[in-house]
PDB file of C-alpha atoms in Angstrom:
ATOM      1  CA  MET A   1      -0.215  -0.007  -0.241  1.00 42.00           C
ATOM      2  CA  LEU A   2       2.720   2.389   0.922  1.00 37.00           C
ATOM      3  CA  LYS A   3       4.327   1.881  -2.707  1.00 41.00           C
ATOM      4  CA  CYS A   4       1.357   2.573  -4.079  1.00 44.00           C
ATOM      5  CA  CYS A   5       0.645   5.828  -2.234  1.00 40.00           C
ATOM      6  CA  VAL A   6       4.343   6.899  -3.457  1.00 36.00           C
ATOM      7  CA  CYS A   7       3.743   5.945  -6.990  1.00 42.00           C
ATOM      8  CA  LEU A   8       0.661   8.182  -7.040  1.00 40.00           C
ATOM      9  CA  LEU A   9       2.055  10.937  -5.094  1.00 38.00           C
ATOM     10  CA  LEU A  10       5.557  11.177  -7.454  1.00 34.00           C
ATOM     11  CA  PRO A  11       3.973  12.593 -10.478  1.00 37.00           C
ATOM     12  CA  SER A  12       2.420  15.134  -8.494  1.00 39.00           C
ATOM     13  CA  LEU A  13       5.581  16.129  -6.659  1.00 32.00           C
ATOM     14  CA  LEU A  14       7.255  16.291 -10.119  1.00 31.00           C
ATOM     15  CA  GLY A  15       4.835  18.433 -11.544  1.00 38.00           C
ATOM     16  CA  ALA A  16       5.011  20.702  -8.564  1.00 37.00           C
ATOM     17  CA  SER A  17       8.572  20.651  -8.969  1.00 35.00           C
ATOM     18  CA  LEU A  18       8.372  21.839 -12.571  1.00 35.00           C
ATOM     19  CA  ALA A  19       5.692  24.326 -12.054  1.00 41.00           C
ATOM     20  CA  GLN A  20       8.190  26.026  -9.609  1.00 40.00           C
ATOM     21  CA  ALA A  21      11.144  25.860 -11.757  1.00 41.00           C
ATOM     22  CA  GLN A  22       9.251  27.902 -14.304  1.00 46.00           C
ATOM     23  CA  GLU A  23       7.811  30.286 -11.732  1.00 53.00           C
ATOM     24  CA  ASP A  24      11.408  30.947 -10.387  1.00 65.00           C
ATOM     25  CA  CYS A  25      12.546  31.612 -14.249  1.00 87.00           C
ATOM     26  CA  THR A  26      13.189  35.413 -13.712  1.00 88.00           C
ATOM     27  CA  GLN A  27      16.592  35.127 -14.784  1.00 92.00           C
ATOM     28  CA  LEU A  28      18.122  33.156 -17.801  1.00 96.00           C
ATOM     29  CA  THR A  29      21.305  32.639 -19.614  1.00 97.00           C
ATOM     30  CA  LEU A  30      22.160  32.833 -22.790  1.00 98.00           C
ATOM     31  CA  THR A  31      25.396  32.350 -25.155  1.00 98.00           C
ATOM     32  CA  GLY A  32      26.711  32.265 -28.317  1.00 97.00           C
ATOM     33  CA  ASN A  33      29.538  32.499 -30.909  1.00 93.00           C
ATOM     34  CA  PRO A  34      32.594  34.173 -28.848  1.00 94.00           C
ATOM     35  CA  GLU A  35      34.664  34.815 -31.986  1.00 88.00           C
ATOM     36  CA  TYR A  36      31.496  36.681 -33.869  1.00 92.00           C
ATOM     37  CA  PRO A  37      31.925  40.712 -34.255  1.00 92.00           C
ATOM     38  CA  PRO A  38      29.949  42.901 -34.334  1.00 94.00           C
ATOM     39  CA  TYR A  39      27.388  40.242 -33.311  1.00 95.00           C
ATOM     40  CA  LEU A  40      29.023  38.573 -30.300  1.00 97.00           C
ATOM     41  CA  TRP A  41      32.513  38.545 -28.694  1.00 96.00           C
ATOM     42  CA  ARG A  42      34.098  38.381 -24.998  1.00 96.00           C
ATOM     43  CA  ASP A  43      34.131  41.664 -23.092  1.00 97.00           C
ATOM     44  CA  PRO A  44      37.485  42.577 -22.824  1.00 94.00           C
ATOM     45  CA  ASP A  45      36.888  44.000 -19.389  1.00 95.00           C
ATOM     46  CA  ASP A  46      34.867  40.671 -18.294  1.00 97.00           C
ATOM     47  CA  PRO A  47      35.922  38.349 -20.562  1.00 97.00           C
ATOM     48  CA  SER A  48      32.851  35.837 -18.957  1.00 97.00           C
ATOM     49  CA  ARG A  49      30.434  38.249 -20.462  1.00 98.00           C
ATOM     50  CA  LEU A  50      29.451  38.500 -24.132  1.00 98.00           C
ATOM     51  CA  ILE A  51      28.847  41.826 -26.009  1.00 98.00           C
ATOM     52  CA  GLY A  52      27.832  42.971 -29.591  1.00 97.00           C
ATOM     53  CA  ALA A  53      24.703  43.254 -31.319  1.00 97.00           C
ATOM     54  CA  ASN A  54      23.074  40.068 -30.608  1.00 97.00           C
ATOM     55  CA  ALA A  55      23.632  40.960 -26.610  1.00 98.00           C
ATOM     56  CA  ASP A  56      22.185  44.251 -27.160  1.00 98.00           C
ATOM     57  CA  LEU A  57      19.293  42.311 -28.440  1.00 97.00           C
ATOM     58  CA  VAL A  58      19.000  40.481 -25.646  1.00 97.00           C
ATOM     59  CA  ASP A  59      19.083  43.687 -23.213  1.00 97.00           C
ATOM     60  CA  TYR A  60      16.242  44.970 -25.392  1.00 96.00           C
ATOM     61  CA  LEU A  61      14.072  42.052 -24.932  1.00 96.00           C
ATOM     62  CA  ALA A  62      14.872  42.137 -21.138  1.00 96.00           C
ATOM     63  CA  ASN A  63      13.653  45.372 -20.718  1.00 96.00           C
ATOM     64  CA  GLN A  64      10.452  44.792 -22.377  1.00 95.00           C
ATOM     65  CA  LEU A  65       9.954  41.036 -20.608  1.00 94.00           C
ATOM     66  CA  GLY A  66      11.270  42.482 -16.924  1.00 94.00           C
ATOM     67  CA  LEU A  67      13.281  39.409 -16.956  1.00 93.00           C
ATOM     68  CA  THR A  68      16.960  39.329 -15.921  1.00 95.00           C
ATOM     69  CA  LEU A  69      18.434  37.970 -19.403  1.00 95.00           C
ATOM     70  CA  GLN A  70      22.346  37.550 -19.757  1.00 95.00           C
ATOM     71  CA  VAL A  71      24.919  36.726 -22.303  1.00 98.00           C
ATOM     72  CA  ARG A  72      27.433  34.672 -21.025  1.00 98.00           C
ATOM     73  CA  TYR A  73      30.836  33.020 -22.245  1.00 98.00           C
ATOM     74  CA  ALA A  74      30.273  29.269 -22.080  1.00 98.00           C
ATOM     75  CA  GLY A  75      33.594  28.073 -24.235  1.00 96.00           C
ATOM     76  CA  PRO A  76      34.463  28.092 -28.107  1.00 93.00           C
ATOM     77  CA  TRP A  77      31.470  27.807 -30.137  1.00 92.00           C
ATOM     78  CA  PRO A  78      31.235  23.856 -30.443  1.00 92.00           C
ATOM     79  CA  ARG A  79      31.176  23.543 -26.736  1.00 96.00           C
ATOM     80  CA  ALA A  80      28.600  26.526 -26.564  1.00 97.00           C
ATOM     81  CA  GLN A  81      26.540  24.557 -28.717  1.00 96.00           C
ATOM     82  CA  GLU A  82      26.817  21.461 -26.305  1.00 97.00           C
ATOM     83  CA  GLU A  83      26.067  23.602 -23.313  1.00 98.00           C
ATOM     84  CA  VAL A  84      22.788  24.797 -24.967  1.00 98.00           C
ATOM     85  CA  ARG A  85      21.552  21.242 -25.987  1.00 97.00           C
ATOM     86  CA  LEU A  86      21.907  19.900 -22.627  1.00 97.00           C
ATOM     87  CA  GLY A  87      20.207  22.772 -21.249  1.00 97.00           C
ATOM     88  CA  ARG A  88      22.997  23.920 -19.032  1.00 97.00           C
ATOM     89  CA  VAL A  89      22.252  27.334 -20.719  1.00 98.00           C
ATOM     90  CA  ASP A  90      18.814  28.264 -21.636  1.00 98.00           C
ATOM     91  CA  GLY A  91      19.518  29.396 -25.176  1.00 98.00           C
ATOM     92  CA  MET A  92      21.363  30.857 -28.072  1.00 98.00           C
ATOM     93  CA  ALA A  93      21.601  34.755 -28.859  1.00 98.00           C
ATOM     94  CA  GLY A  94      21.797  34.253 -32.498  1.00 96.00           C
ATOM     95  CA  TYR A  95      21.310  30.874 -34.494  1.00 95.00           C
ATOM     96  CA  PHE A  96      20.770  29.726 -37.930  1.00 91.00           C
ATOM     97  CA  ARG A  97      18.147  27.624 -38.226  1.00 93.00           C
ATOM     98  CA  THR A  98      18.654  23.640 -39.547  1.00 89.00           C
ATOM     99  CA  GLU A  99      16.818  20.526 -38.943  1.00 91.00           C
ATOM    100  CA  ASP A 100      19.695  19.173 -36.676  1.00 93.00           C
ATOM    101  CA  ARG A 101      19.327  22.040 -34.521  1.00 95.00           C
ATOM    102  CA  ALA A 102      15.668  22.243 -34.437  1.00 96.00           C
ATOM    103  CA  GLN A 103      15.828  18.687 -32.551  1.00 97.00           C
ATOM    104  CA  THR A 104      17.364  20.338 -29.511  1.00 97.00           C
ATOM    105  CA  THR A 105      16.310  24.165 -29.567  1.00 98.00           C
ATOM    106  CA  ASP A 106      13.135  26.181 -29.801  1.00 98.00           C
ATOM    107  CA  PHE A 107      13.605  28.968 -32.660  1.00 98.00           C
ATOM    108  CA  ILE A 108      11.836  32.221 -32.199  1.00 98.00           C
ATOM    109  CA  SER A 109      10.315  33.306 -35.394  1.00 97.00           C
ATOM    110  CA  PRO A 110      10.981  35.951 -37.116  1.00 97.00           C
ATOM    111  CA  ALA A 111      14.817  35.965 -37.443  1.00 96.00           C
ATOM    112  CA  PHE A 112      16.248  39.208 -36.149  1.00 95.00           C
ATOM    113  CA  ILE A 113      18.579  39.988 -38.981  1.00 93.00           C
ATOM    114  CA  ALA A 114      19.771  38.409 -42.048  1.00 91.00           C
ATOM    115  CA  THR A 115      23.433  37.705 -42.779  1.00 91.00           C
ATOM    116  CA  HIS A 116      25.394  36.723 -45.736  1.00 93.00           C
ATOM    117  CA  SER A 117      28.081  33.887 -45.687  1.00 95.00           C
ATOM    118  CA  MET A 118      30.950  34.432 -48.233  1.00 97.00           C
ATOM    119  CA  VAL A 119      33.757  32.787 -49.795  1.00 98.00           C
ATOM    120  CA  TRP A 120      36.713  34.421 -48.379  1.00 98.00           C
ATOM    121  CA  VAL A 121      40.144  34.113 -50.409  1.00 98.00           C
ATOM    122  CA  ARG A 122      44.125  35.351 -50.433  1.00 98.00           C
ATOM    123  CA  ARG A 123      43.703  38.679 -52.440  1.00 96.00           C
ATOM    124  CA  GLU A 124      46.328  37.456 -54.856  1.00 95.00           C
ATOM    125  CA  GLU A 125      45.137  33.969 -55.560  1.00 95.00           C
ATOM    126  CA  PRO A 126      41.380  34.039 -56.432  1.00 95.00           C
ATOM    127  CA  PHE A 127      39.402  31.777 -58.613  1.00 96.00           C
ATOM    128  CA  PRO A 128      36.618  31.955 -60.741  1.00 97.00           C
ATOM    129  CA  TYR A 129      33.562  31.621 -58.974  1.00 97.00           C
ATOM    130  CA  ALA A 130      29.821  32.181 -59.284  1.00 97.00           C
ATOM    131  CA  THR A 131      28.086  29.344 -57.732  1.00 97.00           C
ATOM    132  CA  TRP A 132      28.193  26.592 -55.061  1.00 98.00           C
ATOM    133  CA  ALA A 133      29.975  24.316 -57.856  1.00 98.00           C
ATOM    134  CA  ASP A 134      32.787  26.203 -58.815  1.00 98.00           C
ATOM    135  CA  LEU A 135      34.105  25.530 -55.121  1.00 98.00           C
ATOM    136  CA  LYS A 136      34.679  21.976 -55.947  1.00 97.00           C
ATOM    137  CA  GLY A 137      37.951  21.003 -56.645  1.00 97.00           C
ATOM    138  CA  HIS A 138      39.277  23.651 -54.234  1.00 98.00           C
ATOM    139  CA  LYS A 139      40.064  22.589 -50.494  1.00 98.00           C
ATOM    140  CA  GLY A 140      37.828  24.894 -47.967  1.00 98.00           C
ATOM    141  CA  GLY A 141      37.785  25.670 -44.433  1.00 98.00           C
ATOM    142  CA  THR A 142      34.850  26.035 -41.959  1.00 96.00           C
ATOM    143  CA  LEU A 143      34.135  26.246 -38.308  1.00 93.00           C
ATOM    144  CA  VAL A 144      33.083  23.094 -36.552  1.00 91.00           C
ATOM    145  CA  ASN A 145      29.415  22.404 -36.104  1.00 86.00           C
ATOM    146  CA  ASN A 146      28.982  25.920 -37.969  1.00 87.00           C
ATOM    147  CA  SER A 147      25.990  26.327 -40.500  1.00 88.00           C
ATOM    148  CA  TYR A 148      25.720  28.484 -43.683  1.00 90.00           C
ATOM    149  CA  GLY A 149      21.918  27.285 -44.215  1.00 85.00           C
ATOM    150  CA  GLN A 150      20.220  23.810 -44.330  1.00 88.00           C
ATOM    151  CA  ALA A 151      20.812  23.892 -48.388  1.00 92.00           C
ATOM    152  CA  PHE A 152      24.282  24.613 -48.202  1.00 94.00           C
ATOM    153  CA  ASP A 153      24.935  22.820 -45.673  1.00 93.00           C
ATOM    154  CA  ASP A 154      23.819  19.572 -47.529  1.00 94.00           C
ATOM    155  CA  TYR A 155      25.136  20.562 -50.561  1.00 97.00           C
ATOM    156  CA  ALA A 156      28.587  20.833 -49.157  1.00 97.00           C
ATOM    157  CA  GLU A 157      28.447  17.643 -47.439  1.00 95.00           C
ATOM    158  CA  ALA A 158      27.695  15.723 -50.743  1.00 97.00           C
ATOM    159  CA  ASN A 159      30.126  17.689 -53.182  1.00 98.00           C
ATOM    160  CA  LEU A 160      32.576  19.867 -51.096  1.00 98.00           C
ATOM    161  CA  ASP A 161      36.180  19.163 -49.311  1.00 97.00           C
ATOM    162  CA  LEU A 162      35.755  21.367 -46.484  1.00 97.00           C
ATOM    163  CA  GLU A 163      38.067  20.686 -43.274  1.00 96.00           C
ATOM    164  CA  ALA A 164      36.366  22.410 -39.880  1.00 96.00           C
ATOM    165  CA  VAL A 165      38.361  23.752 -37.437  1.00 95.00           C
ATOM    166  CA  PRO A 166      37.381  24.894 -33.770  1.00 90.00           C
ATOM    167  CA  LYS A 167      38.199  28.860 -33.950  1.00 90.00           C
ATOM    168  CA  ALA A 168      37.601  31.284 -36.313  1.00 90.00           C
ATOM    169  CA  SER A 169      41.221  32.562 -36.092  1.00 92.00           C
ATOM    170  CA  GLN A 170      42.531  29.113 -36.850  1.00 95.00           C
ATOM    171  CA  ALA A 171      40.467  29.156 -39.786  1.00 96.00           C
ATOM    172  CA  PHE A 172      41.766  32.630 -41.331  1.00 97.00           C
ATOM    173  CA  GLU A 173      45.446  31.773 -40.434  1.00 96.00           C
ATOM    174  CA  LYS A 174      44.744  28.151 -42.557  1.00 97.00           C
ATOM    175  CA  LEU A 175      43.907  30.262 -45.207  1.00 98.00           C
ATOM    176  CA  LEU A 176      46.335  32.788 -45.093  1.00 97.00           C
ATOM    177  CA  HIS A 177      49.134  29.925 -44.927  1.00 96.00           C
ATOM    178  CA  LYS A 178      48.151  28.525 -48.098  1.00 97.00           C
ATOM    179  CA  ARG A 179      46.372  25.325 -45.857  1.00 97.00           C
ATOM    180  CA  THR A 180      43.269  26.044 -47.431  1.00 98.00           C
ATOM    181  CA  ASP A 181      42.256  27.595 -50.964  1.00 98.00           C
ATOM    182  CA  TYR A 182      39.049  29.364 -49.507  1.00 98.00           C
ATOM    183  CA  LEU A 183      37.268  29.836 -46.181  1.00 98.00           C
ATOM    184  CA  ILE A 184      33.647  30.450 -45.589  1.00 97.00           C
ATOM    185  CA  TYR A 185      32.713  32.604 -43.088  1.00 94.00           C
ATOM    186  CA  GLU A 186      30.103  35.986 -42.456  1.00 92.00           C
ATOM    187  CA  ARG A 187      30.945  39.068 -44.466  1.00 92.00           C
ATOM    188  CA  TYR A 188      31.079  41.341 -41.176  1.00 90.00           C
ATOM    189  CA  PRO A 189      32.407  38.697 -38.665  1.00 91.00           C
ATOM    190  CA  GLY A 190      35.248  37.943 -41.103  1.00 93.00           C
ATOM    191  CA  ALA A 191      35.893  41.414 -41.983  1.00 90.00           C
ATOM    192  CA  ALA A 192      36.440  41.904 -38.024  1.00 88.00           C
ATOM    193  CA  MET A 193      38.032  38.876 -37.473  1.00 89.00           C
ATOM    194  CA  ALA A 194      40.992  39.356 -40.622  1.00 92.00           C
ATOM    195  CA  GLN A 195      41.490  43.257 -39.030  1.00 87.00           C
ATOM    196  CA  SER A 196      42.024  41.679 -35.790  1.00 86.00           C
ATOM    197  CA  LEU A 197      44.702  39.357 -37.105  1.00 90.00           C
ATOM    198  CA  GLY A 198      46.324  42.511 -39.142  1.00 91.00           C
ATOM    199  CA  ILE A 199      45.630  40.398 -42.452  1.00 95.00           C
ATOM    200  CA  ASP A 200      42.368  41.844 -44.040  1.00 92.00           C
ATOM    201  CA  GLN A 201      45.049  43.401 -46.682  1.00 95.00           C
ATOM    202  CA  ALA A 202      45.787  39.842 -47.471  1.00 97.00           C
ATOM    203  CA  LEU A 203      42.352  38.811 -48.220  1.00 97.00           C
ATOM    204  CA  ARG A 204      39.190  39.138 -50.357  1.00 97.00           C
ATOM    205  CA  VAL A 205      35.516  38.046 -50.392  1.00 97.00           C
ATOM    206  CA  LEU A 206      34.264  36.595 -53.826  1.00 97.00           C
ATOM    207  CA  ASP A 207      30.791  37.345 -54.674  1.00 94.00           C
ATOM    208  CA  PRO A 208      28.145  36.220 -54.770  1.00 96.00           C
ATOM    209  CA  PRO A 209      27.179  34.882 -51.098  1.00 96.00           C
ATOM    210  CA  ILE A 210      27.032  31.226 -50.538  1.00 96.00           C
ATOM    211  CA  SER A 211      23.745  32.181 -48.584  1.00 93.00           C
ATOM    212  CA  SER A 212      21.916  34.646 -46.797  1.00 92.00           C
ATOM    213  CA  GLU A 213      20.360  33.347 -43.708  1.00 89.00           C
ATOM    214  CA  GLY A 214      18.382  34.766 -40.674  1.00 93.00           C
ATOM    215  CA  LEU A 215      19.812  34.754 -37.056  1.00 95.00           C
ATOM    216  CA  TYR A 216      17.465  33.745 -34.639  1.00 97.00           C
ATOM    217  CA  LEU A 217      16.681  33.756 -31.033  1.00 98.00           C
ATOM    218  CA  ALA A 218      16.388  29.787 -30.026  1.00 98.00           C
ATOM    219  CA  LEU A 219      15.981  27.998 -26.422  1.00 98.00           C
ATOM    220  CA  SER A 220      16.921  24.748 -25.324  1.00 98.00           C
ATOM    221  CA  LYS A 221      14.481  22.239 -25.346  1.00 98.00           C
ATOM    222  CA  ALA A 222      16.426  21.188 -22.158  1.00 98.00           C
ATOM    223  CA  SER A 223      15.818  24.168 -20.316  1.00 97.00           C
ATOM    224  CA  PRO A 224      13.269  24.352 -17.549  1.00 95.00           C
ATOM    225  CA  CYS A 225      12.811  28.184 -18.335  1.00 96.00           C
ATOM    226  CA  ASN A 226      11.620  27.074 -22.191  1.00 97.00           C
ATOM    227  CA  THR A 227       7.624  27.660 -21.864  1.00 96.00           C
ATOM    228  CA  ALA A 228       5.246  27.907 -24.588  1.00 97.00           C
ATOM    229  CA  ALA A 229       4.394  31.286 -22.849  1.00 96.00           C
ATOM    230  CA  LEU A 230       7.392  32.638 -22.925  1.00 96.00           C
ATOM    231  CA  ARG A 231       8.001  31.758 -26.686  1.00 97.00           C
ATOM    232  CA  GLU A 232       4.998  33.317 -27.230  1.00 97.00           C
ATOM    233  CA  ARG A 233       6.059  36.684 -25.691  1.00 96.00           C
ATOM    234  CA  LEU A 234       9.167  36.744 -27.543  1.00 97.00           C
ATOM    235  CA  GLY A 235       7.651  36.056 -30.952  1.00 97.00           C
ATOM    236  CA  GLN A 236       5.375  38.904 -30.533  1.00 97.00           C
ATOM    237  CA  LEU A 237       8.482  40.899 -29.659  1.00 96.00           C
ATOM    238  CA  MET A 238      10.436  39.741 -32.728  1.00 96.00           C
ATOM    239  CA  LYS A 239       7.713  40.881 -35.098  1.00 95.00           C
ATOM    240  CA  ALA A 240       7.530  44.418 -33.677  1.00 95.00           C
ATOM    241  CA  LEU A 241      11.392  44.586 -33.747  1.00 94.00           C
ATOM    242  CA  VAL A 242      12.185  43.375 -37.186  1.00 92.00           C
ATOM    243  CA  SER A 243      10.042  46.233 -38.917  1.00 88.00           C
ATOM    244  CA  THR A 244      11.950  49.032 -36.810  1.00 93.00           C
ATOM    245  CA  GLY A 245      15.646  48.550 -38.498  1.00 91.00           C
ATOM    246  CA  MET A 246      16.975  48.540 -34.699  1.00 95.00           C
ATOM    247  CA  ALA A 247      19.023  45.354 -35.353  1.00 94.00           C
ATOM    248  CA  GLU A 248      20.958  46.744 -38.254  1.00 93.00           C
ATOM    249  CA  GLN A 249      21.785  50.281 -35.724  1.00 95.00           C
ATOM    250  CA  TRP A 250      22.985  47.441 -33.071  1.00 96.00           C
ATOM    251  CA  VAL A 251      25.140  45.881 -36.058  1.00 93.00           C
ATOM    252  CA  THR A 252      26.584  49.170 -37.310  1.00 91.00           C
ATOM    253  CA  ARG A 253      27.167  50.499 -33.802  1.00 95.00           C
ATOM    254  CA  ASN A 254      28.909  47.346 -32.916  1.00 95.00           C
ATOM    255  CA  LEU A 255      31.250  47.501 -35.879  1.00 89.00           C
ATOM    256  CA  ALA A 256      31.997  50.698 -34.735  1.00 90.00           C
ATOM    257  CA  ARG A 257      32.981  49.545 -31.187  1.00 93.00           C
ATOM    258  CA  TRP A 258      35.022  46.705 -32.116  1.00 91.00           C
ATOM    259  CA  LYS A 259      37.100  48.739 -34.223  1.00 85.00           C
ATOM    260  CA  ARG A 260      37.577  51.082 -31.289  1.00 89.00           C
ATOM    261  CA  GLN A 261      38.620  48.319 -29.040  1.00 90.00           C
ATOM    262  CA  GLN A 262      41.136  47.079 -31.682  1.00 83.00           C
ATOM    263  CA  ARG A 263      43.261  50.679 -32.184  1.00 81.00           C
ATOM    264  CA  SER A 264      43.316  50.546 -28.516  1.00 76.00           C
ATOM    265  CA  HIS A 265      45.033  47.177 -27.796  1.00 66.00           C
TER     266      HIS A 265
END
């Protein structure tokens, strides 16, 4: 009889615990790619914190929601994604949507900004490029667990020779030292990274972009703070935000902020 009582009591206790956890979610922690200026990078004055356009978005949402939302460093990009997948971090402040990622995170629609992913090459060694097929026969570079949209990801896996490394700085150094023929990386973050490494004059981008993808806010399915009510509120705020041009202003402001920081170091 006691065992049956415990069996009946356990679900109600778990339900109460979950409800209490959700009520206690007045503070959420988000993370992202820490090598991603002007969207995200580590604060020189507080390396545990990420700053940039995406962090400005999170600050805006926090003010609108009356919640405490913080964007923290959770390790290099592959590790940050794992922390979100496991629910040890509540969500991602800037994520491309793919089928695999949608298995472990809920994407808040619409995307808050679109970004262009480019083919980066050495300035003196470009090659003819107009379509994805022109990348065949060349050795390319990318980042571990990076996505450039589902369509290109599928094409690259089937047709291209891409070598992935954990950090953007490594990928750019490999390109510079001719260990790869090209690198796929986004326009603004790539320009910022090349500048910080002092190699911006040695590289160039080839047009057209390989993809133009939306950056989304995403919540971990494993986070106890991820509720339907919160997702609905965030979605409403995103719909209102995208028509204002505020996200583009945050990008412009943080490009200037990044450049000032580079000059001061």
